[in-house]
Coordinates of C-alpha atoms in Angstrom, one line a residue:
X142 CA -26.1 -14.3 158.6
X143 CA -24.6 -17.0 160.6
X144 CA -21.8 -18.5 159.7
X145 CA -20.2 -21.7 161.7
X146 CA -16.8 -22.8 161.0
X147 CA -15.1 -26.5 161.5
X148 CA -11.6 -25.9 162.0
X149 CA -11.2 -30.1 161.8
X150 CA -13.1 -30.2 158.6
X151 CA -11.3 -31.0 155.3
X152 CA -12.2 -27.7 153.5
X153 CA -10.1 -24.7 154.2
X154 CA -11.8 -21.7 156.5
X155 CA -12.1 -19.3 153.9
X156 CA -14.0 -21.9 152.0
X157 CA -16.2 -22.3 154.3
X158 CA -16.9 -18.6 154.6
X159 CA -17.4 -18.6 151.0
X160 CA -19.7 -21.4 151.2
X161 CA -21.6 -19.7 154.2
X162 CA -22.3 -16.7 152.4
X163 CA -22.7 -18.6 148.4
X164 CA -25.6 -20.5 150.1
X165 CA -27.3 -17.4 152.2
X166 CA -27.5 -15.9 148.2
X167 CA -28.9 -19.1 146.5
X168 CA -31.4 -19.7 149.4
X169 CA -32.6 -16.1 149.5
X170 CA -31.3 -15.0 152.7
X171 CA -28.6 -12.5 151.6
X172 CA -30.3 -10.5 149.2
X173 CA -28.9 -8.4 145.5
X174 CA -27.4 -5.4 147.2
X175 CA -27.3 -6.4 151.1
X176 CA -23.5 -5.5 152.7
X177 CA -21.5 -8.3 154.2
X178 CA -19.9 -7.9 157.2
X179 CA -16.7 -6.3 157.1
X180 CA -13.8 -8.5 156.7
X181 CA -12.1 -7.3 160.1
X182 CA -15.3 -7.3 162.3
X183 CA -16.3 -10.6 160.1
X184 CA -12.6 -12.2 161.3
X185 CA -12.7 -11.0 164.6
X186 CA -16.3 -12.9 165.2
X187 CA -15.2 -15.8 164.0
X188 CA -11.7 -16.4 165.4
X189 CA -9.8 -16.3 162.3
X190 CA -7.6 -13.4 160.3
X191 CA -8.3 -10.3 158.0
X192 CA -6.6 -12.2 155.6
X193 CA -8.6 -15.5 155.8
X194 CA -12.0 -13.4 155.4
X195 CA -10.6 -11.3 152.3
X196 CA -9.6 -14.5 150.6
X197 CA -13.3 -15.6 150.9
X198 CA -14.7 -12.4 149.5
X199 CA -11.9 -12.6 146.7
X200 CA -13.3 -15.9 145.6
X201 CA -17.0 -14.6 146.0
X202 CA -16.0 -11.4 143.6
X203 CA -14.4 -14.3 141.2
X204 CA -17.4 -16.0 141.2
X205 CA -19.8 -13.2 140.5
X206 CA -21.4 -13.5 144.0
X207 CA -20.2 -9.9 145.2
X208 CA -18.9 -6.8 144.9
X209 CA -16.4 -5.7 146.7
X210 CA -16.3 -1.3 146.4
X211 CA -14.2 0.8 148.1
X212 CA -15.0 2.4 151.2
X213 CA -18.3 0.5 151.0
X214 CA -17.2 -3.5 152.0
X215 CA -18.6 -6.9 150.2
X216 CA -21.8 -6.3 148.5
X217 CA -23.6 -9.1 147.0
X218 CA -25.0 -9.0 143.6
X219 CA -27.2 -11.9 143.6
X220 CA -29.2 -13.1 140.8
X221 CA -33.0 -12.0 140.7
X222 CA -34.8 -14.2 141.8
X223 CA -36.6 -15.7 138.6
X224 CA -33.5 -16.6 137.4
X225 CA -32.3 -18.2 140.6
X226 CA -35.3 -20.4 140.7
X227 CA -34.6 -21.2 137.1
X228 CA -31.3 -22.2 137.1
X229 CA -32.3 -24.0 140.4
X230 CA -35.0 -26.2 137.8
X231 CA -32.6 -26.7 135.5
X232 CA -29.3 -28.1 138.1
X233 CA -32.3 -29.8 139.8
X234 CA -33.3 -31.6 136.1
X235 CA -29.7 -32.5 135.4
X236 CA -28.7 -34.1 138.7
X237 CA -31.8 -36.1 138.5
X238 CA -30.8 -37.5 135.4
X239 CA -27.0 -37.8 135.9
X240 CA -27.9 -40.0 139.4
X241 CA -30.2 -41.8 137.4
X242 CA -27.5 -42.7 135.0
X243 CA -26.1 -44.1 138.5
X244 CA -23.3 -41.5 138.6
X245 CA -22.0 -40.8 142.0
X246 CA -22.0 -37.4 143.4
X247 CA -18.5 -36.8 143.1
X248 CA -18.1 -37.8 139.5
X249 CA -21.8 -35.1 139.1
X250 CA -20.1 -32.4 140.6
X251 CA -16.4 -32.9 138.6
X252 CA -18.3 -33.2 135.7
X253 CA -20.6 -29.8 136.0
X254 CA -17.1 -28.4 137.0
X255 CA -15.0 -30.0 133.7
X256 CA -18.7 -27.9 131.9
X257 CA -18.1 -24.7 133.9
X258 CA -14.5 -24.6 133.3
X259 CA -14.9 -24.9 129.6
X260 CA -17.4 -22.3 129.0
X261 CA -15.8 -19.9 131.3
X262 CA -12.3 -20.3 129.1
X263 CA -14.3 -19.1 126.4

């Protein structure tokens, strides 16, 4: 897994961590039940703290993304792969339709993010 950080770029460093690692899962990379790196040799490797790294895997484990077990680090539980493709047709079929209501990305993504929120307050 290779992981490059901007430390210029507007998005914090553990957000891009996060994002590192969230798009290794959803492009097949980082397979269900693979261990991450552990979040001190993980730190250490990229120039930034412990703390930084576990505030990326904490917002992986939020998001369903990983595990993280005891004596064992960051393991990811990624979707199977049928269902990953599937959900991948159906966010593909929606942002074609959305941009051809001439939305703009931005307003796509809050919008998907308005959706997620509502159904995760459920």
């Amino acid at each position: 897994m290779l992981i490059r950080l901007t430390p210029t770029h507007e998005s914090p460093l553990h957000e891009q961590i996060a994002g590192a690692v969230r798009q290794g899962i959803l492009d097949g990379s980082l397979a269900n039940g693979e261990r991450l790196p552990a979040a001190k040799a993980l730190g250490e490797s990229l120039g930034v703290s412990l703390h930084t790294v576990l505030h990326a895997y904490q917002d992986l484990r939020s998001q369903g993304l990983i595990e993280l077990r005891r004596g064992r680090g960051a393991v990811v539980i990624a979707p199977a792969p049928a269902v990953r493709d599937h959900a991948l047709h159906i966010l593909d079929d929606a942002a074609s339709q959305l941009a051809g209501l001439g939305l703009s990305a931005e307003t796509i993504l809050a919008l998907f993010r308005q959706r997620l929120e509502k159904e995760t307050a459920v």
